[in-house]
Tab-separated table of C-alpha atoms in Angstrom:
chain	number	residue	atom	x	y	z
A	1	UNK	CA	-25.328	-0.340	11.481
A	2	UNK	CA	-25.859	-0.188	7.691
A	3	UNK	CA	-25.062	-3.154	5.456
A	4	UNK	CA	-23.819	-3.181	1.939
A	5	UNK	CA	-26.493	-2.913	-0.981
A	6	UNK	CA	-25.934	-2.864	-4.310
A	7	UNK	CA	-28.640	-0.322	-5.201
A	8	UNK	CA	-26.360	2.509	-4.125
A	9	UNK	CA	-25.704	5.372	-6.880
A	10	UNK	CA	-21.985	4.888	-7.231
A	11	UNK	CA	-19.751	1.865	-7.066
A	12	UNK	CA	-16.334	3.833	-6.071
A	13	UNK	CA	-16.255	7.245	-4.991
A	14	UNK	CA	-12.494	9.025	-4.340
A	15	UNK	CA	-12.281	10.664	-1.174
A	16	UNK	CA	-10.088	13.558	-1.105
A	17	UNK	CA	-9.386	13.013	-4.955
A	18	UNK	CA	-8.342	16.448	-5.244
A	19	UNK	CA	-5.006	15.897	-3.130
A	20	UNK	CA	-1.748	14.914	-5.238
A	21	UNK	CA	-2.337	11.271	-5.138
A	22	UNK	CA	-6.228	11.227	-5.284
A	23	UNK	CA	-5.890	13.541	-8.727
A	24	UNK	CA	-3.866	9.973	-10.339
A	25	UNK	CA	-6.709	8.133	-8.928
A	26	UNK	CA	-8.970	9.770	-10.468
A	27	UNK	CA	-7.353	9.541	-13.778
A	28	UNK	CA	-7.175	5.448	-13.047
A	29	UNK	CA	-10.868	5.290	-12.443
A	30	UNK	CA	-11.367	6.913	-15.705
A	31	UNK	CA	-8.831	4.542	-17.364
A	32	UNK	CA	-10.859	1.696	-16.153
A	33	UNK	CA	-14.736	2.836	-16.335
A	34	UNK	CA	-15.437	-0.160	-18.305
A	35	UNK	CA	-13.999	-2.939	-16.060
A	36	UNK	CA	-16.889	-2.371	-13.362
A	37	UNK	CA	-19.664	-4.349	-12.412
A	38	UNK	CA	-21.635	-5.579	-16.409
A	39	UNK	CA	-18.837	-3.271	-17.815
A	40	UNK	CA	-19.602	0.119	-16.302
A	41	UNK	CA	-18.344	1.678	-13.233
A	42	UNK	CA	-20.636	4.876	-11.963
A	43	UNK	CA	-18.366	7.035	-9.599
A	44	UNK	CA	-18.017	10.059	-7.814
A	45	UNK	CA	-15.521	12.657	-6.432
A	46	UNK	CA	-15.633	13.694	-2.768
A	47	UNK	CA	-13.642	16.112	-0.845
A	48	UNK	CA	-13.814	19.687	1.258
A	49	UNK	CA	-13.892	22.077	-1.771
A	50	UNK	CA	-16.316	21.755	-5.200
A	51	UNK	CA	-13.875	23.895	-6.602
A	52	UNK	CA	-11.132	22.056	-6.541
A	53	UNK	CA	-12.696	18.876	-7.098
A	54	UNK	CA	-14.272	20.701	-10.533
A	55	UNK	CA	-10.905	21.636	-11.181
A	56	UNK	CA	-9.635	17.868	-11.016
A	57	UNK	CA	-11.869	16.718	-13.283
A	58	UNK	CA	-11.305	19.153	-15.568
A	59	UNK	CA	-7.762	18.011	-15.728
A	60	UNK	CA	-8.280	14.583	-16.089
A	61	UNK	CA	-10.824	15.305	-18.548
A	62	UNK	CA	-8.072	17.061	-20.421
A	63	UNK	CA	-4.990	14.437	-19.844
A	64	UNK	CA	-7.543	11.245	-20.992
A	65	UNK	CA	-9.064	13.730	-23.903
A	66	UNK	CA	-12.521	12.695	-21.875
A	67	UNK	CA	-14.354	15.743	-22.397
A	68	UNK	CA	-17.646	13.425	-20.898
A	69	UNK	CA	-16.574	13.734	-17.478
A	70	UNK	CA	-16.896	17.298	-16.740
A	71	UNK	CA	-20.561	16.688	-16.884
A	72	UNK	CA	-20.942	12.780	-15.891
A	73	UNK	CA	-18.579	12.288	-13.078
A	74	UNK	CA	-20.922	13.766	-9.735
A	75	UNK	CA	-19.151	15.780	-6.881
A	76	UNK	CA	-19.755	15.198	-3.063
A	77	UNK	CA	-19.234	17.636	-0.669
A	78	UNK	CA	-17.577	16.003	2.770
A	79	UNK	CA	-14.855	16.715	4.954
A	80	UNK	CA	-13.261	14.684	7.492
A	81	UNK	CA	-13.767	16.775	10.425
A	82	UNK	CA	-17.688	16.753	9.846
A	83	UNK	CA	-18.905	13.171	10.707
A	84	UNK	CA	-22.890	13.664	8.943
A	85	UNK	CA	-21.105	14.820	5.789
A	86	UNK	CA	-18.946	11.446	6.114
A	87	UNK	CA	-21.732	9.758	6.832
A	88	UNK	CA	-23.961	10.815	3.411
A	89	UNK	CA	-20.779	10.204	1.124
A	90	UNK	CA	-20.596	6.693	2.320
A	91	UNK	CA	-24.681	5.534	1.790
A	92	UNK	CA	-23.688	6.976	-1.624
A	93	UNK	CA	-21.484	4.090	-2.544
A	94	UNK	CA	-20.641	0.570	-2.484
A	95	UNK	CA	-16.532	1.454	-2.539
A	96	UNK	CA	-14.789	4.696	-1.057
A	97	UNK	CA	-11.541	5.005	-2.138
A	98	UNK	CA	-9.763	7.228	0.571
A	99	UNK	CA	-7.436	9.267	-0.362
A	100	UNK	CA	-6.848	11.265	2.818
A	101	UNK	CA	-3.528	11.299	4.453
A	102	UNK	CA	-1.403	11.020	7.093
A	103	UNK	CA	-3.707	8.031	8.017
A	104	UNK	CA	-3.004	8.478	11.708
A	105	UNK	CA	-4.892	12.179	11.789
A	106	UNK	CA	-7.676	11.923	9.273
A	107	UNK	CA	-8.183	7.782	8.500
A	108	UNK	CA	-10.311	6.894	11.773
A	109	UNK	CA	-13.470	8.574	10.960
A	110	UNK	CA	-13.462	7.529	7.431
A	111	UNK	CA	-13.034	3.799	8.531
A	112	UNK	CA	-16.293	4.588	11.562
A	113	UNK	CA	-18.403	6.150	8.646
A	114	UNK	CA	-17.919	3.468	6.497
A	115	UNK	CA	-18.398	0.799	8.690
A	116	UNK	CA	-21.512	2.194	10.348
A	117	UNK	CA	-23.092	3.043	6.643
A	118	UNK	CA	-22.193	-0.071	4.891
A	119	UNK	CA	-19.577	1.217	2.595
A	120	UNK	CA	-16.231	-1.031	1.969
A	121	UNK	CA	-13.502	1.205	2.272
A	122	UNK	CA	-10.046	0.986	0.589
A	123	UNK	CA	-6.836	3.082	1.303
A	124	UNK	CA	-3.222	3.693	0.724
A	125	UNK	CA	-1.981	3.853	3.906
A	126	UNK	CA	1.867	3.007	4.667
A	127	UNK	CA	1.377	3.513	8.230
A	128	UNK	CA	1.630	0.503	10.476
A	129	UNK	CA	0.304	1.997	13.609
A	130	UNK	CA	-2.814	2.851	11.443
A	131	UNK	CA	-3.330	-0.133	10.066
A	132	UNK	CA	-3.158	-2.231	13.016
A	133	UNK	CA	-5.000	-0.250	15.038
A	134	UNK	CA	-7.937	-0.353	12.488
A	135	UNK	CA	-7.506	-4.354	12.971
A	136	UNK	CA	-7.828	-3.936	17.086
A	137	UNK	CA	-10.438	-1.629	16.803
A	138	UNK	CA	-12.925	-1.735	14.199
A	139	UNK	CA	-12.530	-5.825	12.692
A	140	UNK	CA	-15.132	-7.409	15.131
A	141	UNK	CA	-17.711	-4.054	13.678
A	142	UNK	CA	-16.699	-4.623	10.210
A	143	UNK	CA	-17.425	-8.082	10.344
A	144	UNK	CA	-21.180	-7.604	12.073
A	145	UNK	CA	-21.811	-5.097	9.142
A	146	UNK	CA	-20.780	-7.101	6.581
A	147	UNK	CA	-17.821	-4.234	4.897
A	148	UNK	CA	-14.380	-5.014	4.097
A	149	UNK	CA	-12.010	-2.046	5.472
A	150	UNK	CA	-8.442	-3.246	3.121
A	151	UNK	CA	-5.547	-1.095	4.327
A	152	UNK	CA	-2.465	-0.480	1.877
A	153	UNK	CA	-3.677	-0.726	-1.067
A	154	UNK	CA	-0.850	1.155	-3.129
A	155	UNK	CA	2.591	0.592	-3.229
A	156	UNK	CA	2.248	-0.138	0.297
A	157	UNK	CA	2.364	-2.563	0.166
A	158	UNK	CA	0.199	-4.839	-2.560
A	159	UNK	CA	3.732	-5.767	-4.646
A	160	UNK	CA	5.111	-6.777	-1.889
A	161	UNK	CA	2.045	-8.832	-0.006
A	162	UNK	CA	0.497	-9.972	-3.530
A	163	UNK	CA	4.258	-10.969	-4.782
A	164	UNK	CA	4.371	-13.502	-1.487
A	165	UNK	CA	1.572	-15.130	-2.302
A	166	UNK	CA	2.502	-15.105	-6.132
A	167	UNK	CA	6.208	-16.764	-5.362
A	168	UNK	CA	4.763	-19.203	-2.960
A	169	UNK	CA	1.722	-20.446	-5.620
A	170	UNK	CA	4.398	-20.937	-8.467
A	171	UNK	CA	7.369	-22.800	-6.137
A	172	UNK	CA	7.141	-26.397	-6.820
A	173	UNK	CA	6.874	-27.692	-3.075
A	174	UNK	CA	6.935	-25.744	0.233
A	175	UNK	CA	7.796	-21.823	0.246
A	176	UNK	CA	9.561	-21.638	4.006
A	177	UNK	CA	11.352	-18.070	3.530
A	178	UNK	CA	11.454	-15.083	1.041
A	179	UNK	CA	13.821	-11.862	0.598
A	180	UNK	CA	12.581	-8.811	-1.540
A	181	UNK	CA	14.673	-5.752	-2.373
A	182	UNK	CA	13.158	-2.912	-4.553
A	183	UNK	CA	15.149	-1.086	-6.897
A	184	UNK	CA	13.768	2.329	-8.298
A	185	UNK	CA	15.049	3.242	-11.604
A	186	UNK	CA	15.255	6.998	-12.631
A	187	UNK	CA	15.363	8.660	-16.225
A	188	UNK	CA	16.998	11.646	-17.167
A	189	UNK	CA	14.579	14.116	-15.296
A	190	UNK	CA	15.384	12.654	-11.996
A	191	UNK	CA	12.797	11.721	-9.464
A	192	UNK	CA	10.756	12.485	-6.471
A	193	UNK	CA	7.978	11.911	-4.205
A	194	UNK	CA	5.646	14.068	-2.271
A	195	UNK	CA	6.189	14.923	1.044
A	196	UNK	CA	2.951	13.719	2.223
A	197	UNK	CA	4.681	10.360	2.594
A	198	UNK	CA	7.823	12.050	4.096
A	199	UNK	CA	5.277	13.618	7.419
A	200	UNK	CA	3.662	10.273	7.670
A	201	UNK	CA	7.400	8.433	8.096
A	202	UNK	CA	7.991	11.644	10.511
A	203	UNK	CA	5.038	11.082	12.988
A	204	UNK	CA	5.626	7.155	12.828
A	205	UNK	CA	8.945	7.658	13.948
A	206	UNK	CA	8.152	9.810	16.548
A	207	UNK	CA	5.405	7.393	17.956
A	208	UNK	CA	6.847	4.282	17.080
A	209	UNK	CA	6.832	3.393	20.914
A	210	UNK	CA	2.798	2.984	20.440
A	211	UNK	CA	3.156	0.579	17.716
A	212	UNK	CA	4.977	-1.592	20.462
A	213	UNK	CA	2.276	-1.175	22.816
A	214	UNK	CA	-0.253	-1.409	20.560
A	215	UNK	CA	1.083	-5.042	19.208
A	216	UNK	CA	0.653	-6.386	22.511
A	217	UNK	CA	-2.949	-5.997	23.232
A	218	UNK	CA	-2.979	-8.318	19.857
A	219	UNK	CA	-1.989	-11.138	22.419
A	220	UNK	CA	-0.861	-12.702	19.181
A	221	UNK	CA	1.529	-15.845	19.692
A	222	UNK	CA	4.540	-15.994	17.580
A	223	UNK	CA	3.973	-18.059	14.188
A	224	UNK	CA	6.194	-20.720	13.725
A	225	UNK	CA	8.832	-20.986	11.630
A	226	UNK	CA	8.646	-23.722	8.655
A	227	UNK	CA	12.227	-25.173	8.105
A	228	UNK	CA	15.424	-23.213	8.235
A	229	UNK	CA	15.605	-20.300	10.084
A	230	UNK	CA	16.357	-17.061	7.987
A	231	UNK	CA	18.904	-14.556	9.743
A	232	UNK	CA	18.236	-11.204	8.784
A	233	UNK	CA	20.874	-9.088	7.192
A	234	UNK	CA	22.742	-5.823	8.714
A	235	UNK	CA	21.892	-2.602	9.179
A	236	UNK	CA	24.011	-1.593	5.337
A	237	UNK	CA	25.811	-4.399	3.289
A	238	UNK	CA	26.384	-5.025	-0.498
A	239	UNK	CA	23.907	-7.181	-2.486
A	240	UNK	CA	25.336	-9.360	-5.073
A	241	UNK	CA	21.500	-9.950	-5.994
A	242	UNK	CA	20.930	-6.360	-6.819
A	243	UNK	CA	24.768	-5.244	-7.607
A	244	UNK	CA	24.348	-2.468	-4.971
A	245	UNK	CA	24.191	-1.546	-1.281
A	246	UNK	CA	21.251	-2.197	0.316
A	247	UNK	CA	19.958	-1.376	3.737
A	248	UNK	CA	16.493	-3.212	5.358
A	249	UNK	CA	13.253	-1.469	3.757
A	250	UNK	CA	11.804	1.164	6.567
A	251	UNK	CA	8.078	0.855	5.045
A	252	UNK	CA	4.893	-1.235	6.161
A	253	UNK	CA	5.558	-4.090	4.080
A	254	UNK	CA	7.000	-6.173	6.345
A	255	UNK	CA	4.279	-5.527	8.974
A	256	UNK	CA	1.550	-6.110	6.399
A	257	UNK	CA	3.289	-9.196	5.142
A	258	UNK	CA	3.420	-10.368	8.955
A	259	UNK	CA	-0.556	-9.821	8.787
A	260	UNK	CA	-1.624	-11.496	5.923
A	261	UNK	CA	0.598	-14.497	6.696
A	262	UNK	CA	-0.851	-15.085	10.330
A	263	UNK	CA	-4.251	-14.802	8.806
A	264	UNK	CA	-3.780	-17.773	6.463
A	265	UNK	CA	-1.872	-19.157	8.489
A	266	UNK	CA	-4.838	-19.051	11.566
A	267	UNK	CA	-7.265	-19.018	9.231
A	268	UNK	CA	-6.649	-21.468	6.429
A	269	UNK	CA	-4.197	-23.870	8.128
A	270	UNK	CA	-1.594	-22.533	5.351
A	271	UNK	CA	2.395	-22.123	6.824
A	272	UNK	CA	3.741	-19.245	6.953
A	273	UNK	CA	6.536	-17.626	5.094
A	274	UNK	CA	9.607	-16.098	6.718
A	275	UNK	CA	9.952	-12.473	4.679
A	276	UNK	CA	12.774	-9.622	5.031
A	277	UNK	CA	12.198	-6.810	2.933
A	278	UNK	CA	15.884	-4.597	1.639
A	279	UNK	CA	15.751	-1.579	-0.310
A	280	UNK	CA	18.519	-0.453	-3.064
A	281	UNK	CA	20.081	2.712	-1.912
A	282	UNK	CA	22.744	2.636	-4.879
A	283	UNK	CA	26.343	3.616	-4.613
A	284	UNK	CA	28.669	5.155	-2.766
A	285	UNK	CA	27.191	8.809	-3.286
A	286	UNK	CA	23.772	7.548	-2.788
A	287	UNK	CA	24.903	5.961	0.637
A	288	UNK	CA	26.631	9.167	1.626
A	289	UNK	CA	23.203	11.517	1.612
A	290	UNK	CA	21.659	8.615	2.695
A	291	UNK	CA	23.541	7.953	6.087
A	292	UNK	CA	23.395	12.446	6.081
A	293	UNK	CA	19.961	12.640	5.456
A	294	UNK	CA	19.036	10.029	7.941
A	295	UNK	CA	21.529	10.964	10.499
A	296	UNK	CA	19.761	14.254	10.195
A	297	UNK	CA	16.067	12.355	10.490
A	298	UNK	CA	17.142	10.693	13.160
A	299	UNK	CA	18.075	13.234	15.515
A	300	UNK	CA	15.423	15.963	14.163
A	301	UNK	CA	12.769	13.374	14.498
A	302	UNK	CA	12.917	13.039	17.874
A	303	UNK	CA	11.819	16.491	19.795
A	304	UNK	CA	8.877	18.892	18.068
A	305	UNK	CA	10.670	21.316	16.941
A	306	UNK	CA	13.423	19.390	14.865
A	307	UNK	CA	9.926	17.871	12.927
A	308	UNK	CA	8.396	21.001	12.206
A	309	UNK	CA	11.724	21.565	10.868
A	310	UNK	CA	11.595	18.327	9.018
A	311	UNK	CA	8.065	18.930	7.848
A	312	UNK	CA	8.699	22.613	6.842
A	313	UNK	CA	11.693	21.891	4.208
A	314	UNK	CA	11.208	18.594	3.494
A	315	UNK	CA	13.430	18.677	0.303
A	316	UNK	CA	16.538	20.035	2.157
A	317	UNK	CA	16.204	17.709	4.570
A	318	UNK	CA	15.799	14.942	2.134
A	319	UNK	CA	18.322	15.513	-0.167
A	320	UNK	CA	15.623	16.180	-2.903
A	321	UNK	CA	13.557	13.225	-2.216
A	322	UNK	CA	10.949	14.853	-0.681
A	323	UNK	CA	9.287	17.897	-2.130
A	324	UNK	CA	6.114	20.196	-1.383
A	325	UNK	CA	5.341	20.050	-5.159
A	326	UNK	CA	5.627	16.209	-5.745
A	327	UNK	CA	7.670	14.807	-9.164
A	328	UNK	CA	6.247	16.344	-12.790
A	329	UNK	CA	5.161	13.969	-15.423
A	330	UNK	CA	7.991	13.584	-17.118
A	331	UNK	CA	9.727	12.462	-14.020
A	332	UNK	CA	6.957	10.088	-13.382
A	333	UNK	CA	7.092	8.916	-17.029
A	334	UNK	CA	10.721	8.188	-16.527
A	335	UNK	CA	10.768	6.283	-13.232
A	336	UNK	CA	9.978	2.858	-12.443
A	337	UNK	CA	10.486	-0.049	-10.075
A	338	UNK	CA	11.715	-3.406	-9.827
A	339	UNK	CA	10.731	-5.565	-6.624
A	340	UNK	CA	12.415	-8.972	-6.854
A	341	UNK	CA	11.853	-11.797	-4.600
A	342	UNK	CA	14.254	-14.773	-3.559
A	343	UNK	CA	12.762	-17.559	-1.757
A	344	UNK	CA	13.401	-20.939	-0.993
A	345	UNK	CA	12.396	-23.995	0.372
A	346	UNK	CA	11.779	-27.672	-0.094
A	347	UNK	CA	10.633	-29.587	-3.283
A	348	UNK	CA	7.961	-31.649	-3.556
A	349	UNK	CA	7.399	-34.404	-1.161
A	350	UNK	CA	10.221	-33.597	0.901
A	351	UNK	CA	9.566	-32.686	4.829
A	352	UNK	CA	10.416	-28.832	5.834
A	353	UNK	CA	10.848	-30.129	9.322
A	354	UNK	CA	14.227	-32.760	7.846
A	355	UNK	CA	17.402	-30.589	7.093
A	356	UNK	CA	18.344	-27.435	5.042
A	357	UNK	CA	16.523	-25.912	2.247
A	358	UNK	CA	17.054	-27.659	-0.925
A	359	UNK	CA	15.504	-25.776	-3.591
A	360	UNK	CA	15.217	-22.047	-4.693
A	361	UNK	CA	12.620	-19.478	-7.053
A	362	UNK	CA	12.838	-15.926	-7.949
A	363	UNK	CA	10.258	-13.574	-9.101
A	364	UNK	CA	9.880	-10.078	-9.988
A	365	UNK	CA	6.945	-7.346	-10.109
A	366	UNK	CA	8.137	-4.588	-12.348
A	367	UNK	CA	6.198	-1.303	-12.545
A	368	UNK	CA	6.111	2.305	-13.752
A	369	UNK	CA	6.830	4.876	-11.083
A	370	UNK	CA	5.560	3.881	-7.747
A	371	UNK	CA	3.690	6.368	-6.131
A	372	UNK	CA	1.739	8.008	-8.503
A	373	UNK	CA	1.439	5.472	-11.152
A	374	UNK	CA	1.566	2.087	-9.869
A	375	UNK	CA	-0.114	3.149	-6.913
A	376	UNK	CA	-3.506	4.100	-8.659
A	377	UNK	CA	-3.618	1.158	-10.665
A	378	UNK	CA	-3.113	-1.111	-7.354
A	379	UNK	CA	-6.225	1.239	-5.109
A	380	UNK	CA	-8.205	1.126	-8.104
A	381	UNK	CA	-8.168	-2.302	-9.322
A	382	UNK	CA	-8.113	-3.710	-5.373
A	383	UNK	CA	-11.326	-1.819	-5.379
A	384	UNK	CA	-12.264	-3.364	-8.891
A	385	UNK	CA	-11.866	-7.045	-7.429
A	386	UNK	CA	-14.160	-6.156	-4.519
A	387	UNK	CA	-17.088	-5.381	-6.699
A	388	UNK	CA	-16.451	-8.110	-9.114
A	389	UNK	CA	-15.375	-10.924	-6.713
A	390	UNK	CA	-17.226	-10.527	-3.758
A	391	UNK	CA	-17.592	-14.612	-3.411
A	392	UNK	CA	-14.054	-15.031	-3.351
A	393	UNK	CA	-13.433	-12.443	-0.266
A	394	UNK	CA	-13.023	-13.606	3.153
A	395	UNK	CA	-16.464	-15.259	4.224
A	396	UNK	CA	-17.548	-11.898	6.483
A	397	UNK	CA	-16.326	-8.250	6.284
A	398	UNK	CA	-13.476	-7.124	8.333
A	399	UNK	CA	-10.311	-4.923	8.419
A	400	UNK	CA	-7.354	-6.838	6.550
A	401	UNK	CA	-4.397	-6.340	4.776
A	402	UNK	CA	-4.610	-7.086	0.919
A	403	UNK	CA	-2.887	-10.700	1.126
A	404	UNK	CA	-5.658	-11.788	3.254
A	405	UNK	CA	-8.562	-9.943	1.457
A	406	UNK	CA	-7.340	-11.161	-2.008
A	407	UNK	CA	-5.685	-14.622	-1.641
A	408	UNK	CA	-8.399	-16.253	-3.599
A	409	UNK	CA	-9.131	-13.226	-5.962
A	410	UNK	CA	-7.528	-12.338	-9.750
A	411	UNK	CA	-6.161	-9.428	-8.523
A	412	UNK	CA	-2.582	-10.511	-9.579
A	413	UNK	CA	-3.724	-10.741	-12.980
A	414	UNK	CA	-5.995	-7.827	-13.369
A	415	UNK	CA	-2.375	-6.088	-11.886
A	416	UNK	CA	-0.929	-7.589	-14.687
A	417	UNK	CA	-3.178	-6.402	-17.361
A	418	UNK	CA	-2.115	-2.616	-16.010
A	419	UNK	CA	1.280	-2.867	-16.153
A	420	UNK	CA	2.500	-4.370	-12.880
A	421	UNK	CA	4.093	-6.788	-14.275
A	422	UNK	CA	4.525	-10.637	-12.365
A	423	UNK	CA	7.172	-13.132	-13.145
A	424	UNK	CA	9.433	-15.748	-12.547
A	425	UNK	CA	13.415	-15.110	-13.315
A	426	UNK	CA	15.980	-17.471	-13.772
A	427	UNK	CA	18.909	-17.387	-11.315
């Protein structure tokens, strides 16, 4: 297998950057050109169609008024289902940024390519069956070559992995259990998301009997739990800490949480957090299409054709969550998201093991919209921190979730310098 040089042509290149999230990440590479390796980043487009790609950059060129990158951005011809073309986008560069979704039919032979041709590889995913599969499958490889494969990258699920580790370094004493609940805020354009992210939550409910399976060839023993125990909230209930119902969040952050927190834990002797993750869901209108649309999900989900279905008219089925087209600017200019965290623990000196909890932090990541926004700042400066911090990465390569890969890194404040935002609120 190939190992990572850095005499490559290209620190980062975007795979599939002419889909709807890849064209935002190209736009954030361009943003941040200057924070690569000795202040320049060389990169590249890659994908199944040079005209498309063309016309990406053309827009981007446009949007940034960077007329320069219609002639110094390069374009690489590959496509997922052709392993040699795979295989020559990877020697290209140090970083591929991939941009190819649902994870579970098209993310496996990205991950092989790069690992055999000494590429690090960096990706979105929100899949949890994905991800852990990549850890079962393809760590021990990654390690002998050397490449760091870092799954979830976007909004899955680096605020909510990075925002662990940021509550636990500023509590005074020992962090034994956190809560997060997100709340996205909409302007007067409304908001969306594209329905790329509505098939992957399809198929992983469909399979979600693998994911059990799959977890138990781990052979993982449970970690142990540091002071009180934490009892985990119903299925709906009101949150006085938001001001609105609330229901537990269906994502991979709790899963990639899980991950990062055994591999300190294993790894670096540090204790592990307890972590539920809720989700706003508004008020009483809001909860009505929601208990509709996921009645609806529910029973659809299970049997082919009710997903085709489901995958056909994604914003009926939805309520107007999902659509085909994705949200406009001005809807993404008008959304954002607040993901606050409530921990507690004990203060300094005192035992975890020796009665209840006796102190309390909270902290908050706020963000501009999360998919398309705050999502391509989080892939692109995770990949940033890669090529700049190399010495404070896990010793070896391997497939990890961000919390592990970036414990020691400045990711949290190169987030912070693009707008995800890191702090600690008063009660």
């Amino acid at each position: 297998m190939a190992t990572v040089t850095s005499t490559r042509p290209y620190h980062i290149i975007i795979f599939g950057a002419s889909g709807f999230t890849g064209q935002f990440v190209v736009e954030e590479v361009a943003r941040s050109a200057f924070e690569g390796p000795s202040g320049s980043l060389k990169w590249a487009l890659a994908g199944r169609s040079r005209q498309r790609l063309e016309g990406v950059l053309n827009q981007a060129a446009e949007t940034l008024r960077k007329p320069e990158l219609r002639t110094e951005v390069e374009i690489i011809v590959a496509d997922v289902s052709q392993a040699d073309s795979l295989a020559i986008m990877c020697q290209q560069g140090l970083v591929v940024l991939n941009c190819v979704g649902p994870y579970r039919f098209y993310g496996e032979p990205v991950v092989k390519a790069c690992i055999e041709n000494g590429a690090h590889c960096v990706d979105i995913c929100g899949e949890p069956q994905f991800l852990e599969r990549m850890q079962l499958e393809y760590h021990s490889r990654a390690m002998d070559s050397g490449v760091y494969v870092i799954g979830s990258c976007g909004f899955d699920s680096i605020p909510a992995d990075m925002g662990i580790l940021y509550t636990k370094n500023q509590f005074k004493g020992t962090l034994t259990a956190v809560e997060s609940f997100l709340t996205i805020h909409t302007g007067p354009e409304g908001g969306c998301a594209h329905d790329g992210t509505w098939q992957s939550a399809i198929y992983g409910f469909a399979d979600s009997g693998s994911l059990r399976k799959l977890r138990k060839k781990f052979g993982h023993q449970p970690l142990p739990v540091v002071g009180a125990t934490v009892k985990k909230r119903g299925s709906l209930f009101f949150s006085k800490e938001i001001d609105q119902y609330a229901i537990p969040f269906m994502g991979s952050d709790p899963s990639v949480v899980r991950r990062s927190q055994r591999f300190l834990y294993e790894g670096h002797q540090e204790l592990p957090v307890q972590y539920s993750a809720y989700v706003g869901v508004g008020g009483v209108w809001s909860l009505i299409k929601m208990f509709c649309g996921g009645l609806l999900f529910w029973f659809l989900g299970k049997f082919g054709l009710g997903r085709k279905l489901l995958i056909t008219f994604p914003e009926f089925f939805s309520f107007g969550v999902f659509t085909k087209a994705g949200p406009s600017r001005k809807q993404m200019e008008g959304t954002s998201f607040s993901l606050t965290f409530f921990g507690e623990g004990y203060a300094e000196g005192l035992d975890p093991s020796q009665g209840r909890p006796n102190a309390r932090i909270c902290t908050q990541i706020h963000g501009a919209e999360p998919g398309y926004v705050a999502t391509p700042v989080a892939m692109v400066q995770a990949a940033i921190t890669v090529l700049n911090e190399p010495q404070f990465l896990p010793i070896k390569g391997g497939v990890y979730s961000p919390g592990a890969a970036f414990a020691r890194t400045t990711l949290i404040d190169r987030l912070n310098r693009h707008g995800l935002v890191f702090s600690v609120k008063r009660f």
